[in-house]
Amino acid sequence: MSRPFRDDAPDAVFHVTARVNWRVFHLEPRFCADIFHGLLAGCLQRFDVDLLSDVLMSNHFHLVVRSPAEARF
């Protein structure tokens, strides 16, 4: 059963989280954090999303993002 379609309301706030495969601690080294934040910055710019907060843990991350004031999805 698939999840119901979620409308993107203008200026909506979302919590996004994901973890690495097998729950191993891959994200701990400093260079991993630099790569992650570089890729994240590119994604935020490409999709015009505002980052309100982020936490990068050793095997998962949390983001709090806001959709654009003018929904384009």
PDB file of C-alpha atoms in Angstrom:
ATOM      1  CA  MET A   1       0.000   0.000   0.000  1.00  0.00           C
ATOM      2  CA  SER A   2       1.480   3.335  -0.991  1.00  0.00           C
ATOM      3  CA  ARG A   3       1.411   6.456   1.123  1.00  0.00           C
ATOM      4  CA  PRO A   4      -1.165   9.101   0.213  1.00  0.00           C
ATOM      5  CA  PHE A   5      -0.015  11.990  -1.935  1.00  0.00           C
ATOM      6  CA  ARG A   6       1.176  14.948   0.142  1.00  0.00           C
ATOM      7  CA  ASP A   7       0.398  18.408  -1.198  1.00  0.00           C
ATOM      8  CA  ASP A   8       3.144  20.972  -0.847  1.00  0.00           C
ATOM      9  CA  ALA A   9       1.596  23.984   0.821  1.00  0.00           C
ATOM     10  CA  PRO A  10       3.417  27.293   0.391  1.00  0.00           C
ATOM     11  CA  ASP A  11       5.771  28.001   3.292  1.00  0.00           C
ATOM     12  CA  ALA A  12       5.284  24.498   4.778  1.00  0.00           C
ATOM     13  CA  VAL A  13       7.906  23.129   7.206  1.00  0.00           C
ATOM     14  CA  PHE A  14       9.102  19.510   6.924  1.00  0.00           C
ATOM     15  CA  HIS A  15      11.310  17.222   9.021  1.00  0.00           C
ATOM     16  CA  VAL A  16      13.544  15.050   6.833  1.00  0.00           C
ATOM     17  CA  THR A  17      15.655  12.188   8.159  1.00  0.00           C
ATOM     18  CA  ALA A  18      17.603   9.289   6.710  1.00  0.00           C
ATOM     19  CA  ARG A  19      20.242   6.836   7.859  1.00  0.00           C
ATOM     20  CA  VAL A  20      23.099   5.061   6.140  1.00  0.00           C
ATOM     21  CA  ASN A  21      22.936   1.408   5.135  1.00  0.00           C
ATOM     22  CA  TRP A  22      23.346  -1.222   7.823  1.00  0.00           C
ATOM     23  CA  ARG A  23      23.423   1.502  10.521  1.00  0.00           C
ATOM     24  CA  VAL A  24      27.200   1.733  10.309  1.00  0.00           C
ATOM     25  CA  PHE A  25      29.040   4.871  11.394  1.00  0.00           C
ATOM     26  CA  HIS A  26      30.092   6.327   8.020  1.00  0.00           C
ATOM     27  CA  LEU A  27      29.374  10.000   8.543  1.00  0.00           C
ATOM     28  CA  GLU A  28      31.660  10.679  11.491  1.00  0.00           C
ATOM     29  CA  PRO A  29      34.886  11.842   9.791  1.00  0.00           C
ATOM     30  CA  ARG A  30      35.195  15.579   9.134  1.00  0.00           C
ATOM     31  CA  PHE A  31      35.590  15.137   5.362  1.00  0.00           C
ATOM     32  CA  CYS A  32      32.234  13.313   5.234  1.00  0.00           C
ATOM     33  CA  ALA A  33      30.550  16.252   6.934  1.00  0.00           C
ATOM     34  CA  ASP A  34      32.135  18.658   4.433  1.00  0.00           C
ATOM     35  CA  ILE A  35      30.927  16.569   1.482  1.00  0.00           C
ATOM     36  CA  PHE A  36      27.442  16.211   2.981  1.00  0.00           C
ATOM     37  CA  HIS A  37      27.050  19.941   3.592  1.00  0.00           C
ATOM     38  CA  GLY A  38      28.368  20.767   0.116  1.00  0.00           C
ATOM     39  CA  LEU A  39      25.850  18.453  -1.530  1.00  0.00           C
ATOM     40  CA  LEU A  40      23.095  19.721   0.735  1.00  0.00           C
ATOM     41  CA  ALA A  41      23.807  23.343  -0.218  1.00  0.00           C
ATOM     42  CA  GLY A  42      23.532  22.445  -3.909  1.00  0.00           C
ATOM     43  CA  CYS A  43      20.223  20.638  -3.382  1.00  0.00           C
ATOM     44  CA  LEU A  44      18.757  23.492  -1.364  1.00  0.00           C
ATOM     45  CA  GLN A  45      19.664  25.957  -4.082  1.00  0.00           C
ATOM     46  CA  ARG A  46      18.437  23.765  -6.938  1.00  0.00           C
ATOM     47  CA  PHE A  47      15.048  23.103  -5.357  1.00  0.00           C
ATOM     48  CA  ASP A  48      14.693  26.554  -3.763  1.00  0.00           C
ATOM     49  CA  VAL A  49      14.208  25.186  -0.236  1.00  0.00           C
ATOM     50  CA  ASP A  50      15.176  26.996   2.976  1.00  0.00           C
ATOM     51  CA  LEU A  51      17.191  25.078   5.557  1.00  0.00           C
ATOM     52  CA  LEU A  52      16.041  25.950   9.075  1.00  0.00           C
ATOM     53  CA  SER A  53      18.168  23.439  10.969  1.00  0.00           C
ATOM     54  CA  ASP A  54      20.334  20.392  10.371  1.00  0.00           C
ATOM     55  CA  VAL A  55      22.084  17.766  12.466  1.00  0.00           C
ATOM     56  CA  LEU A  56      24.586  15.316  10.993  1.00  0.00           C
ATOM     57  CA  MET A  57      25.119  12.324  13.254  1.00  0.00           C
ATOM     58  CA  SER A  58      27.552   9.457  12.697  1.00  0.00           C
ATOM     59  CA  ASN A  59      24.992   7.234  10.939  1.00  0.00           C
ATOM     60  CA  HIS A  60      21.990   9.473  10.141  1.00  0.00           C
ATOM     61  CA  PHE A  61      20.899  13.056   9.658  1.00  0.00           C
ATOM     62  CA  HIS A  62      17.955  15.315  10.433  1.00  0.00           C
ATOM     63  CA  LEU A  63      16.895  18.375   8.452  1.00  0.00           C
ATOM     64  CA  VAL A  64      14.162  20.908   9.083  1.00  0.00           C
ATOM     65  CA  VAL A  65      13.331  22.607   5.791  1.00  0.00           C
ATOM     66  CA  ARG A  66      10.738  25.059   4.532  1.00  0.00           C
ATOM     67  CA  SER A  67       9.206  24.941   1.082  1.00  0.00           C
ATOM     68  CA  PRO A  68       9.295  28.125  -0.971  1.00  0.00           C
ATOM     69  CA  ALA A  69       6.681  30.754  -0.171  1.00  0.00           C
ATOM     70  CA  GLU A  70       5.385  30.243  -3.706  1.00  0.00           C
ATOM     71  CA  ALA A  71       4.943  26.468  -4.146  1.00  0.00           C
ATOM     72  CA  ARG A  72       6.291  25.338  -7.522  1.00  0.00           C
ATOM     73  CA  PHE A  73       5.778  21.600  -7.179  1.00  0.00           C
TER      74      PHE A  73
END
